[in-house]
GROMACS .gro file of C-alpha atoms in nm:
model
  477
    1UNK     CA    1  -2.335   7.266  -6.322
    2UNK     CA    2  -2.534   7.175  -6.633
    3UNK     CA    3  -2.847   7.364  -6.737
    4UNK     CA    4  -3.159   7.297  -6.536
    5UNK     CA    5  -3.402   7.074  -6.723
    6UNK     CA    6  -3.774   7.155  -6.726
    7UNK     CA    7  -4.020   6.871  -6.674
    8UNK     CA    8  -4.270   6.818  -6.960
    9UNK     CA    9  -4.637   6.890  -6.897
   10UNK     CA   10  -4.901   6.627  -6.828
   11UNK     CA   11  -5.017   6.629  -7.191
   12UNK     CA   12  -4.676   6.670  -7.352
   13UNK     CA   13  -4.367   6.464  -7.392
   14UNK     CA   14  -4.424   6.091  -7.354
   15UNK     CA   15  -4.799   6.130  -7.299
   16UNK     CA   16  -4.862   6.304  -7.631
   17UNK     CA   17  -4.636   6.060  -7.814
   18UNK     CA   18  -4.828   5.769  -7.663
   19UNK     CA   19  -5.171   5.908  -7.758
   20UNK     CA   20  -5.056   6.002  -8.109
   21UNK     CA   21  -4.898   5.661  -8.165
   22UNK     CA   22  -5.207   5.470  -8.048
   23UNK     CA   23  -5.438   5.689  -8.261
   24UNK     CA   24  -5.224   5.650  -8.572
   25UNK     CA   25  -5.199   5.274  -8.528
   26UNK     CA   26  -5.577   5.241  -8.490
   27UNK     CA   27  -5.639   5.463  -8.794
   28UNK     CA   28  -5.391   5.256  -8.995
   29UNK     CA   29  -5.578   4.941  -8.895
   30UNK     CA   30  -5.908   5.108  -8.988
   31UNK     CA   31  -5.769   5.196  -9.331
   32UNK     CA   32  -5.673   4.833  -9.386
   33UNK     CA   33  -6.021   4.725  -9.278
   34UNK     CA   34  -6.196   5.000  -9.477
   35UNK     CA   35  -6.082   4.892  -9.823
   36UNK     CA   36  -6.242   4.544  -9.811
   37UNK     CA   37  -6.551   4.686  -9.640
   38UNK     CA   38  -6.587   4.952  -9.912
   39UNK     CA   39  -6.554   4.681 -10.176
   40UNK     CA   40  -6.824   4.475 -10.001
   41UNK     CA   41  -7.049   4.781  -9.976
   42UNK     CA   42  -7.015   4.846 -10.350
   43UNK     CA   43  -7.074   4.479 -10.426
   44UNK     CA   44  -7.391   4.471 -10.212
   45UNK     CA   45  -7.518   4.791 -10.369
   46UNK     CA   46  -7.469   4.654 -10.719
   47UNK     CA   47  -7.620   4.316 -10.622
   48UNK     CA   48  -7.935   4.494 -10.509
   49UNK     CA   49  -7.965   4.660 -10.850
   50UNK     CA   50  -7.888   4.335 -11.026
   51UNK     CA   51  -8.159   4.146 -10.830
   52UNK     CA   52  -8.416   4.406 -10.930
   53UNK     CA   53  -8.298   4.372 -11.289
   54UNK     CA   54  -8.334   3.994 -11.264
   55UNK     CA   55  -8.693   4.037 -11.139
   56UNK     CA   56  -8.762   4.267 -11.433
   57UNK     CA   57  -8.605   4.013 -11.669
   58UNK     CA   58  -8.833   3.742 -11.533
   59UNK     CA   59  -9.128   3.966 -11.595
   60UNK     CA   60  -9.010   4.012 -11.952
   61UNK     CA   61  -8.967   3.638 -11.984
   62UNK     CA   62  -9.340   3.587 -11.910
   63UNK     CA   63  -9.451   3.837 -12.172
   64UNK     CA   64  -9.488   3.689 -12.523
   65UNK     CA   65  -9.422   4.013 -12.705
   66UNK     CA   66  -9.199   4.256 -12.520
   67UNK     CA   67  -9.202   4.505 -12.803
   68UNK     CA   68  -9.575   4.564 -12.764
   69UNK     CA   69  -9.557   4.646 -12.392
   70UNK     CA   70  -9.671   5.000 -12.310
   71UNK     CA   71  -9.384   5.247 -12.265
   72UNK     CA   72  -9.524   5.356 -11.928
   73UNK     CA   73  -9.501   5.000 -11.797
   74UNK     CA   74  -9.139   4.949 -11.908
   75UNK     CA   75  -9.038   5.292 -11.776
   76UNK     CA   76  -9.190   5.213 -11.436
   77UNK     CA   77  -9.012   4.879 -11.435
   78UNK     CA   78  -8.675   5.039 -11.516
   79UNK     CA   79  -8.728   5.323 -11.271
   80UNK     CA   80  -8.798   5.081 -10.988
   81UNK     CA   81  -8.468   4.908 -11.070
   82UNK     CA   82  -8.287   5.240 -11.099
   83UNK     CA   83  -8.174   5.130 -11.443
   84UNK     CA   84  -8.136   5.298 -11.778
   85UNK     CA   85  -8.178   4.972 -11.965
   86UNK     CA   86  -8.203   4.598 -11.901
   87UNK     CA   87  -8.077   4.331 -12.140
   88UNK     CA   88  -8.187   3.970 -12.098
   89UNK     CA   89  -7.996   3.704 -12.290
   90UNK     CA   90  -8.101   3.340 -12.312
   91UNK     CA   91  -8.052   3.066 -12.571
   92UNK     CA   92  -7.867   3.300 -12.801
   93UNK     CA   93  -8.151   3.557 -12.800
   94UNK     CA   94  -8.148   3.901 -12.642
   95UNK     CA   95  -8.433   4.115 -12.516
   96UNK     CA   96  -8.383   4.485 -12.439
   97UNK     CA   97  -8.597   4.735 -12.258
   98UNK     CA   98  -8.483   5.091 -12.203
   99UNK     CA   99  -8.621   5.420 -12.088
  100UNK     CA  100  -8.829   5.603 -12.342
  101UNK     CA  101  -8.632   5.923 -12.273
  102UNK     CA  102  -8.276   5.800 -12.276
  103UNK     CA  103  -8.001   6.026 -12.131
  104UNK     CA  104  -7.704   6.138 -12.331
  105UNK     CA  105  -7.452   5.860 -12.392
  106UNK     CA  106  -7.179   5.837 -12.128
  107UNK     CA  107  -6.862   5.637 -12.075
  108UNK     CA  108  -6.959   5.280 -11.996
  109UNK     CA  109  -6.777   5.060 -11.742
  110UNK     CA  110  -6.847   4.686 -11.722
  111UNK     CA  111  -6.886   4.523 -11.380
  112UNK     CA  112  -6.902   4.144 -11.376
  113UNK     CA  113  -7.075   4.043 -11.055
  114UNK     CA  114  -6.949   3.687 -11.095
  115UNK     CA  115  -6.597   3.802 -10.996
  116UNK     CA  116  -6.604   3.823 -10.616
  117UNK     CA  117  -6.236   3.806 -10.515
  118UNK     CA  118  -6.118   4.075 -10.271
  119UNK     CA  119  -5.870   4.227 -10.515
  120UNK     CA  120  -6.147   4.292 -10.770
  121UNK     CA  121  -6.382   4.429 -10.502
  122UNK     CA  122  -6.117   4.666 -10.359
  123UNK     CA  123  -6.005   4.791 -10.701
  124UNK     CA  124  -6.368   4.846 -10.800
  125UNK     CA  125  -6.436   5.053 -10.488
  126UNK     CA  126  -6.124   5.264 -10.546
  127UNK     CA  127  -6.222   5.313 -10.911
  128UNK     CA  128  -6.570   5.432 -10.815
  129UNK     CA  129  -6.435   5.673 -10.554
  130UNK     CA  130  -6.172   5.826 -10.780
  131UNK     CA  131  -6.338   5.819 -11.127
  132UNK     CA  132  -6.707   5.759 -11.064
  133UNK     CA  133  -6.997   5.999 -11.103
  134UNK     CA  134  -7.033   6.059 -11.475
  135UNK     CA  135  -7.023   5.705 -11.613
  136UNK     CA  136  -7.267   5.425 -11.691
  137UNK     CA  137  -7.222   5.087 -11.523
  138UNK     CA  138  -7.293   4.766 -11.717
  139UNK     CA  139  -7.376   4.517 -11.442
  140UNK     CA  140  -7.347   4.158 -11.562
  141UNK     CA  141  -7.482   3.855 -11.379
  142UNK     CA  142  -7.658   3.519 -11.416
  143UNK     CA  143  -8.030   3.492 -11.380
  144UNK     CA  144  -8.032   3.255 -11.083
  145UNK     CA  145  -8.342   3.047 -11.035
  146UNK     CA  146  -8.424   3.007 -11.404
  147UNK     CA  147  -8.430   2.679 -11.582
  148UNK     CA  148  -8.150   2.789 -11.813
  149UNK     CA  149  -7.849   2.847 -11.595
  150UNK     CA  150  -7.671   3.020 -11.880
  151UNK     CA  151  -7.927   3.300 -11.890
  152UNK     CA  152  -7.753   3.634 -11.840
  153UNK     CA  153  -7.888   3.968 -11.729
  154UNK     CA  154  -7.723   4.302 -11.801
  155UNK     CA  155  -7.837   4.610 -11.612
  156UNK     CA  156  -7.723   4.956 -11.720
  157UNK     CA  157  -7.737   5.217 -11.443
  158UNK     CA  158  -7.601   5.564 -11.379
  159UNK     CA  159  -7.294   5.549 -11.151
  160UNK     CA  160  -7.373   5.877 -10.972
  161UNK     CA  161  -7.597   5.723 -10.698
  162UNK     CA  162  -7.338   5.454 -10.626
  163UNK     CA  163  -7.063   5.714 -10.609
  164UNK     CA  164  -7.263   5.934 -10.370
  165UNK     CA  165  -7.362   5.640 -10.147
  166UNK     CA  166  -7.001   5.515 -10.135
  167UNK     CA  167  -6.877   5.864 -10.042
  168UNK     CA  168  -7.136   5.884  -9.763
  169UNK     CA  169  -7.039   5.536  -9.644
  170UNK     CA  170  -6.670   5.636  -9.644
  171UNK     CA  171  -6.738   5.947  -9.438
  172UNK     CA  172  -6.932   5.739  -9.189
  173UNK     CA  173  -6.639   5.497  -9.167
  174UNK     CA  174  -6.398   5.791  -9.116
  175UNK     CA  175  -6.608   5.939  -8.837
  176UNK     CA  176  -6.656   5.604  -8.668
  177UNK     CA  177  -6.283   5.528  -8.704
  178UNK     CA  178  -6.188   5.860  -8.549
  179UNK     CA  179  -6.433   5.805  -8.266
  180UNK     CA  180  -6.307   5.451  -8.205
  181UNK     CA  181  -5.945   5.565  -8.227
  182UNK     CA  182  -5.995   5.851  -7.983
  183UNK     CA  183  -6.196   5.642  -7.738
  184UNK     CA  184  -5.946   5.356  -7.756
  185UNK     CA  185  -5.652   5.592  -7.724
  186UNK     CA  186  -5.817   5.763  -7.429
  187UNK     CA  187  -5.889   5.436  -7.247
  188UNK     CA  188  -5.541   5.303  -7.319
  189UNK     CA  189  -5.388   5.634  -7.214
  190UNK     CA  190  -5.569   5.628  -6.881
  191UNK     CA  191  -5.460   5.269  -6.827
  192UNK     CA  192  -5.100   5.319  -6.938
  193UNK     CA  193  -5.082   5.654  -6.760
  194UNK     CA  194  -5.175   5.490  -6.433
  195UNK     CA  195  -4.941   5.195  -6.482
  196UNK     CA  196  -4.646   5.366  -6.655
  197UNK     CA  197  -4.663   5.741  -6.724
  198UNK     CA  198  -4.737   5.857  -6.369
  199UNK     CA  199  -4.475   5.626  -6.209
  200UNK     CA  200  -4.217   5.725  -6.472
  201UNK     CA  201  -4.290   6.095  -6.412
  202UNK     CA  202  -4.248   6.034  -6.039
  203UNK     CA  203  -3.913   5.865  -6.098
  204UNK     CA  204  -3.802   6.140  -6.337
  205UNK     CA  205  -3.902   6.422  -6.104
  206UNK     CA  206  -3.724   6.250  -5.817
  207UNK     CA  207  -3.402   6.205  -6.017
  208UNK     CA  208  -3.408   6.568  -6.131
  209UNK     CA  209  -3.469   6.695  -5.776
  210UNK     CA  210  -3.212   6.463  -5.619
  211UNK     CA  211  -2.949   6.561  -5.875
  212UNK     CA  212  -2.987   6.925  -5.774
  213UNK     CA  213  -2.939   6.848  -5.406
  214UNK     CA  214  -2.797   6.498  -5.348
  215UNK     CA  215  -2.711   6.573  -4.985
  216UNK     CA  216  -3.078   6.615  -4.891
  217UNK     CA  217  -3.184   6.277  -4.751
  218UNK     CA  218  -3.554   6.370  -4.768
  219UNK     CA  219  -3.532   6.356  -5.149
  220UNK     CA  220  -3.450   5.985  -5.150
  221UNK     CA  221  -3.742   5.818  -5.326
  222UNK     CA  222  -3.976   5.601  -5.119
  223UNK     CA  223  -4.039   5.275  -5.309
  224UNK     CA  224  -4.395   5.154  -5.355
  225UNK     CA  225  -4.509   4.796  -5.307
  226UNK     CA  226  -4.514   4.719  -5.680
  227UNK     CA  227  -4.355   4.388  -5.775
  228UNK     CA  228  -4.310   4.456  -6.147
  229UNK     CA  229  -4.026   4.627  -6.335
  230UNK     CA  230  -4.131   4.974  -6.211
  231UNK     CA  231  -4.114   4.848  -5.854
  232UNK     CA  232  -3.765   4.709  -5.917
  233UNK     CA  233  -3.655   5.045  -6.061
  234UNK     CA  234  -3.795   5.227  -5.757
  235UNK     CA  235  -3.612   4.999  -5.515
  236UNK     CA  236  -3.286   5.017  -5.708
  237UNK     CA  237  -3.312   5.396  -5.739
  238UNK     CA  238  -3.377   5.428  -5.367
  239UNK     CA  239  -3.076   5.206  -5.291
  240UNK     CA  240  -2.857   5.401  -5.534
  241UNK     CA  241  -2.960   5.738  -5.389
  242UNK     CA  242  -2.897   5.608  -5.039
  243UNK     CA  243  -2.550   5.490  -5.141
  244UNK     CA  244  -2.476   5.824  -5.309
  245UNK     CA  245  -2.590   6.011  -4.999
  246UNK     CA  246  -2.364   5.796  -4.779
  247UNK     CA  247  -2.069   5.829  -5.016
  248UNK     CA  248  -2.110   6.205  -5.038
  249UNK     CA  249  -2.111   6.236  -4.659
  250UNK     CA  250  -1.813   6.005  -4.637
  251UNK     CA  251  -1.641   6.204  -4.909
  252UNK     CA  252  -1.697   6.525  -4.718
  253UNK     CA  253  -1.562   6.369  -4.401
  254UNK     CA  254  -1.261   6.235  -4.590
  255UNK     CA  255  -1.208   6.573  -4.751
  256UNK     CA  256  -1.209   6.742  -4.413
  257UNK     CA  257  -0.982   6.472  -4.275
  258UNK     CA  258  -0.755   6.503  -4.579
  259UNK     CA  259  -0.730   6.878  -4.528
  260UNK     CA  260  -0.631   6.822  -4.168
  261UNK     CA  261  -0.378   6.558  -4.268
  262UNK     CA  262  -0.238   6.789  -4.534
  263UNK     CA  263  -0.186   7.060  -4.275
  264UNK     CA  264  -0.028   6.813  -4.035
  265UNK     CA  265   0.182   6.673  -4.317
  266UNK     CA  266   0.297   7.020  -4.415
  267UNK     CA  267   0.406   7.098  -4.059
  268UNK     CA  268   0.565   6.753  -4.031
  269UNK     CA  269   0.764   6.807  -4.348
  270UNK     CA  270   0.891   7.139  -4.218
  271UNK     CA  271   0.988   6.972  -3.890
  272UNK     CA  272   1.159   6.688  -4.074
  273UNK     CA  273   1.343   6.933  -4.297
  274UNK     CA  274   1.473   7.114  -3.990
  275UNK     CA  275   1.571   6.781  -3.837
  276UNK     CA  276   1.748   6.687  -4.159
  277UNK     CA  277   1.946   7.011  -4.154
  278UNK     CA  278   2.042   6.952  -3.790
  279UNK     CA  279   2.140   6.594  -3.868
  280UNK     CA  280   2.370   6.718  -4.144
  281UNK     CA  281   2.545   6.935  -3.886
  282UNK     CA  282   2.561   6.647  -3.639
  283UNK     CA  283   2.724   6.423  -3.900
  284UNK     CA  284   3.011   6.672  -3.923
  285UNK     CA  285   3.110   6.609  -3.559
  286UNK     CA  286   3.409   6.383  -3.486
  287UNK     CA  287   3.242   6.183  -3.211
  288UNK     CA  288   3.266   5.810  -3.308
  289UNK     CA  289   2.930   5.730  -3.152
  290UNK     CA  290   2.763   6.008  -3.347
  291UNK     CA  291   2.932   5.890  -3.665
  292UNK     CA  292   2.793   5.543  -3.605
  293UNK     CA  293   2.434   5.655  -3.534
  294UNK     CA  294   2.414   5.941  -3.787
  295UNK     CA  295   2.350   5.725  -4.099
  296UNK     CA  296   2.060   5.552  -3.928
  297UNK     CA  297   1.921   5.889  -3.825
  298UNK     CA  298   1.950   6.024  -4.179
  299UNK     CA  299   1.789   5.713  -4.325
  300UNK     CA  300   1.495   5.737  -4.086
  301UNK     CA  301   1.444   6.105  -4.164
  302UNK     CA  302   1.463   6.038  -4.541
  303UNK     CA  303   1.200   5.765  -4.509
  304UNK     CA  304   0.973   5.996  -4.311
  305UNK     CA  305   1.012   6.271  -4.572
  306UNK     CA  306   0.942   6.025  -4.856
  307UNK     CA  307   0.636   5.891  -4.678
  308UNK     CA  308   0.498   6.242  -4.624
  309UNK     CA  309   0.564   6.328  -4.988
  310UNK     CA  310   0.386   6.013  -5.115
  311UNK     CA  311   0.082   6.088  -4.900
  312UNK     CA  312   0.062   6.439  -5.049
  313UNK     CA  313   0.087   6.300  -5.402
  314UNK     CA  314  -0.186   6.043  -5.335
  315UNK     CA  315  -0.411   6.317  -5.200
  316UNK     CA  316  -0.349   6.520  -5.515
  317UNK     CA  317  -0.443   6.225  -5.736
  318UNK     CA  318  -0.729   6.366  -5.945
  319UNK     CA  319  -1.027   6.182  -6.082
  320UNK     CA  320  -0.989   6.322  -6.431
  321UNK     CA  321  -1.114   6.063  -6.683
  322UNK     CA  322  -0.871   5.942  -6.948
  323UNK     CA  323  -0.831   6.141  -7.269
  324UNK     CA  324  -0.753   5.868  -7.521
  325UNK     CA  325  -0.546   5.939  -7.828
  326UNK     CA  326  -0.342   5.721  -8.067
  327UNK     CA  327  -0.009   5.625  -7.905
  328UNK     CA  328   0.288   5.425  -8.033
  329UNK     CA  329   0.310   5.161  -7.760
  330UNK     CA  330   0.676   5.067  -7.818
  331UNK     CA  331   0.788   5.430  -7.803
  332UNK     CA  332   0.581   5.487  -7.488
  333UNK     CA  333   0.746   5.185  -7.322
  334UNK     CA  334   1.093   5.317  -7.411
  335UNK     CA  335   1.016   5.661  -7.267
  336UNK     CA  336   0.874   5.506  -6.951
  337UNK     CA  337   1.183   5.288  -6.913
  338UNK     CA  338   1.400   5.600  -6.920
  339UNK     CA  339   1.186   5.769  -6.654
  340UNK     CA  340   1.195   5.453  -6.441
  341UNK     CA  341   1.577   5.441  -6.455
  342UNK     CA  342   1.589   5.113  -6.649
  343UNK     CA  343   1.716   5.227  -6.984
  344UNK     CA  344   2.093   5.257  -6.957
  345UNK     CA  345   2.112   5.099  -6.610
  346UNK     CA  346   2.468   4.975  -6.547
  347UNK     CA  347   2.368   4.649  -6.377
  348UNK     CA  348   2.026   4.565  -6.521
  349UNK     CA  349   1.919   4.461  -6.870
  350UNK     CA  350   1.600   4.592  -7.024
  351UNK     CA  351   1.416   4.428  -7.315
  352UNK     CA  352   1.136   4.606  -7.499
  353UNK     CA  353   0.962   4.318  -7.683
  354UNK     CA  354   0.662   4.524  -7.796
  355UNK     CA  355   0.620   4.504  -8.177
  356UNK     CA  356   0.703   4.806  -8.389
  357UNK     CA  357   0.425   5.026  -8.530
  358UNK     CA  358   0.171   4.903  -8.274
  359UNK     CA  359  -0.075   5.184  -8.204
  360UNK     CA  360  -0.323   5.189  -7.918
  361UNK     CA  361  -0.575   5.453  -7.815
  362UNK     CA  362  -0.515   5.544  -7.450
  363UNK     CA  363  -0.429   5.840  -7.232
  364UNK     CA  364  -0.048   5.852  -7.279
  365UNK     CA  365   0.021   6.033  -6.951
  366UNK     CA  366  -0.186   5.795  -6.740
  367UNK     CA  367  -0.054   5.477  -6.905
  368UNK     CA  368   0.302   5.609  -6.882
  369UNK     CA  369   0.251   5.663  -6.509
  370UNK     CA  370   0.140   5.301  -6.473
  371UNK     CA  371   0.436   5.170  -6.674
  372UNK     CA  372   0.687   5.386  -6.486
  373UNK     CA  373   0.554   5.265  -6.151
  374UNK     CA  374   0.571   4.897  -6.245
  375UNK     CA  375   0.916   4.928  -6.406
  376UNK     CA  376   1.049   5.124  -6.109
  377UNK     CA  377   0.923   4.856  -5.868
  378UNK     CA  378   1.095   4.589  -6.079
  379UNK     CA  379   1.419   4.788  -6.086
  380UNK     CA  380   1.418   4.844  -5.709
  381UNK     CA  381   1.348   4.475  -5.645
  382UNK     CA  382   1.643   4.370  -5.864
  383UNK     CA  383   1.870   4.634  -5.711
  384UNK     CA  384   1.779   4.511  -5.362
  385UNK     CA  385   1.864   4.154  -5.463
  386UNK     CA  386   2.210   4.266  -5.579
  387UNK     CA  387   2.448   3.994  -5.693
  388UNK     CA  388   2.209   3.715  -5.592
  389UNK     CA  389   2.033   3.748  -5.931
  390UNK     CA  390   2.238   3.649  -6.231
  391UNK     CA  391   2.155   3.834  -6.551
  392UNK     CA  392   1.904   4.066  -6.378
  393UNK     CA  393   1.651   4.164  -6.642
  394UNK     CA  394   1.321   4.346  -6.692
  395UNK     CA  395   1.112   4.261  -7.000
  396UNK     CA  396   0.804   4.430  -7.143
  397UNK     CA  397   0.603   4.237  -7.402
  398UNK     CA  398   0.267   4.247  -7.577
  399UNK     CA  399   0.016   3.960  -7.606
  400UNK     CA  400  -0.296   3.984  -7.829
  401UNK     CA  401  -0.623   3.816  -7.730
  402UNK     CA  402  -0.977   3.787  -7.865
  403UNK     CA  403  -1.128   4.020  -7.603
  404UNK     CA  404  -0.835   4.264  -7.597
  405UNK     CA  405  -0.463   4.256  -7.537
  406UNK     CA  406  -0.213   4.244  -7.251
  407UNK     CA  407   0.097   4.451  -7.177
  408UNK     CA  408   0.321   4.254  -6.940
  409UNK     CA  409   0.612   4.384  -6.726
  410UNK     CA  410   0.819   4.089  -6.598
  411UNK     CA  411   1.142   4.061  -6.398
  412UNK     CA  412   1.352   3.770  -6.274
  413UNK     CA  413   1.391   3.909  -5.923
  414UNK     CA  414   1.313   3.750  -5.588
  415UNK     CA  415   0.935   3.798  -5.620
  416UNK     CA  416   0.691   3.956  -5.378
  417UNK     CA  417   0.669   3.862  -5.009
  418UNK     CA  418   0.342   3.700  -4.891
  419UNK     CA  419   0.224   4.011  -4.706
  420UNK     CA  420   0.261   4.223  -5.018
  421UNK     CA  421   0.072   3.968  -5.232
  422UNK     CA  422  -0.220   3.956  -4.988
  423UNK     CA  423  -0.270   4.335  -4.992
  424UNK     CA  424  -0.112   4.411  -5.327
  425UNK     CA  425  -0.340   4.693  -5.447
  426UNK     CA  426  -0.446   4.828  -5.107
  427UNK     CA  427  -0.320   5.176  -5.024
  428UNK     CA  428  -0.075   5.186  -4.729
  429UNK     CA  429  -0.088   4.804  -4.710
  430UNK     CA  430   0.059   4.657  -5.027
  431UNK     CA  431   0.416   4.777  -5.020
  432UNK     CA  432   0.681   4.515  -5.099
  433UNK     CA  433   0.960   4.709  -4.927
  434UNK     CA  434   0.998   4.826  -4.571
  435UNK     CA  435   0.875   5.179  -4.516
  436UNK     CA  436   0.678   5.187  -4.841
  437UNK     CA  437   0.323   5.315  -4.867
  438UNK     CA  438   0.187   5.083  -5.139
  439UNK     CA  439   0.022   5.382  -5.305
  440UNK     CA  440   0.188   5.329  -5.644
  441UNK     CA  441   0.009   5.005  -5.726
  442UNK     CA  442  -0.321   5.137  -5.591
  443UNK     CA  443  -0.299   5.439  -5.821
  444UNK     CA  444  -0.187   5.221  -6.113
  445UNK     CA  445  -0.488   4.994  -6.072
  446UNK     CA  446  -0.725   5.294  -6.067
  447UNK     CA  447  -0.572   5.434  -6.386
  448UNK     CA  448  -0.597   5.100  -6.568
  449UNK     CA  449  -0.958   5.051  -6.450
  450UNK     CA  450  -1.044   5.398  -6.585
  451UNK     CA  451  -0.945   5.266  -6.930
  452UNK     CA  452  -1.179   4.969  -6.890
  453UNK     CA  453  -0.894   4.727  -6.816
  454UNK     CA  454  -0.748   4.530  -6.528
  455UNK     CA  455  -0.410   4.514  -6.354
  456UNK     CA  456  -0.318   4.170  -6.221
  457UNK     CA  457  -0.015   4.011  -6.058
  458UNK     CA  458   0.127   3.685  -6.194
  459UNK     CA  459   0.390   3.516  -5.973
  460UNK     CA  460   0.689   3.367  -6.156
  461UNK     CA  461   0.962   3.131  -6.049
  462UNK     CA  462   1.178   3.325  -6.018
  463UNK     CA  463   1.045   3.674  -6.054
  464UNK     CA  464   0.728   3.878  -6.079
  465UNK     CA  465   0.500   3.981  -6.364
  466UNK     CA  466   0.226   4.241  -6.382
  467UNK     CA  467  -0.030   4.220  -6.665
  468UNK     CA  468  -0.211   4.529  -6.793
  469UNK     CA  469  -0.515   4.393  -6.980
  470UNK     CA  470  -0.700   4.646  -7.195
  471UNK     CA  471  -1.015   4.597  -7.408
  472UNK     CA  472  -0.995   4.551  -7.783
  473UNK     CA  473  -1.171   4.886  -7.833
  474UNK     CA  474  -0.847   5.064  -7.737
  475UNK     CA  475  -0.651   4.888  -8.011
  476UNK     CA  476  -0.616   5.095  -8.329
  477UNK     CA  477  -0.650   4.877  -8.637
   0.00000   0.00000   0.00000
């Protein structure tokens, strides 16, 4: 028995994977949304500074002599705009106001507010986050609302406030994203858990428990009234467990019955052996009547012994799955023909028409058993026909096909009687000869089916053919 499997906890296994996947997907979506929003935040922040600079420029435009303005007035104007300096250009002339106490020169970065495409906004936000803090921004923009549409305003500001505000905005986005992701994942988890996780855990626990004790009918799952795929799985699982329970009980009954039959068969074989020994002694008597009846007696005893032996062999037939390995098909057919008594037969011809160097991947013992059985049946049918069949012959040939290939065993004998064709692969029913059990073809069909193939009968005129069709996966290229 395989190792017992432990069930995962409520917050492990599929549940944790589901929550983690939903959270990561939401965070990935938030990252995609964050970049444009950060670019818009930076653009809005800079636009606010630019608008204040434009107002200051308009004030300058109304003053006849900017150079004579008091320093306190210009400093207050620049401080309200958060600017270091403001440059106003119009009609080829420039006017500059700057703080009286200017800071130390820093690296200057130009930002043209007239470029509003998303690529520029996103790259600007990333640049501020990664390199901002110790630089000066040159904000360029048109002085909207003036008579001269070509008037341009340039505002120089320290980048540190923008950098700090963008960092704070980013942290707010991160916290909100985490909160949204966790809340969404939690809601989805509760929903999916009710619809999928809990029913799947119920199915899994039932399968694990039923596998440990399949003969306990109380462990058969009780289907719910769901009409979706889970409901279908529950109904099919319940039907499958019911079938397994019935088959296991039937198997046990058959096993007990088989044991009883084996004991009876053993005693019957001993009795038949004693009867055979007595019949051998009776044959030695000189009584004409005994001499006439003795062969019939011996034949009946031999048939009874053969029948008992075939029943024992069928009972010993194991359910071991095939162990495929590369096999030379032509060589396997030749060996099987020898075991079936065809190769070297004095009255029958045997043709092995399988191509040379044809390799298939099958269980050689199981396929050989199938071939021997079919060839032996063909030989016995031709032997029973005697001189009525001219040029009695058994032929084995190979036929390729798109979905696989076929190994055919054909003879030119009298064919199968109607009763045998109707119950051809039924144990104890499909024998073509009197006194036969029909177990050979039943076993052969099981062995071929275990390889994923089929065994079919094809009537000929005259003769009989059996086709072993195997899938292309068993053909070695």
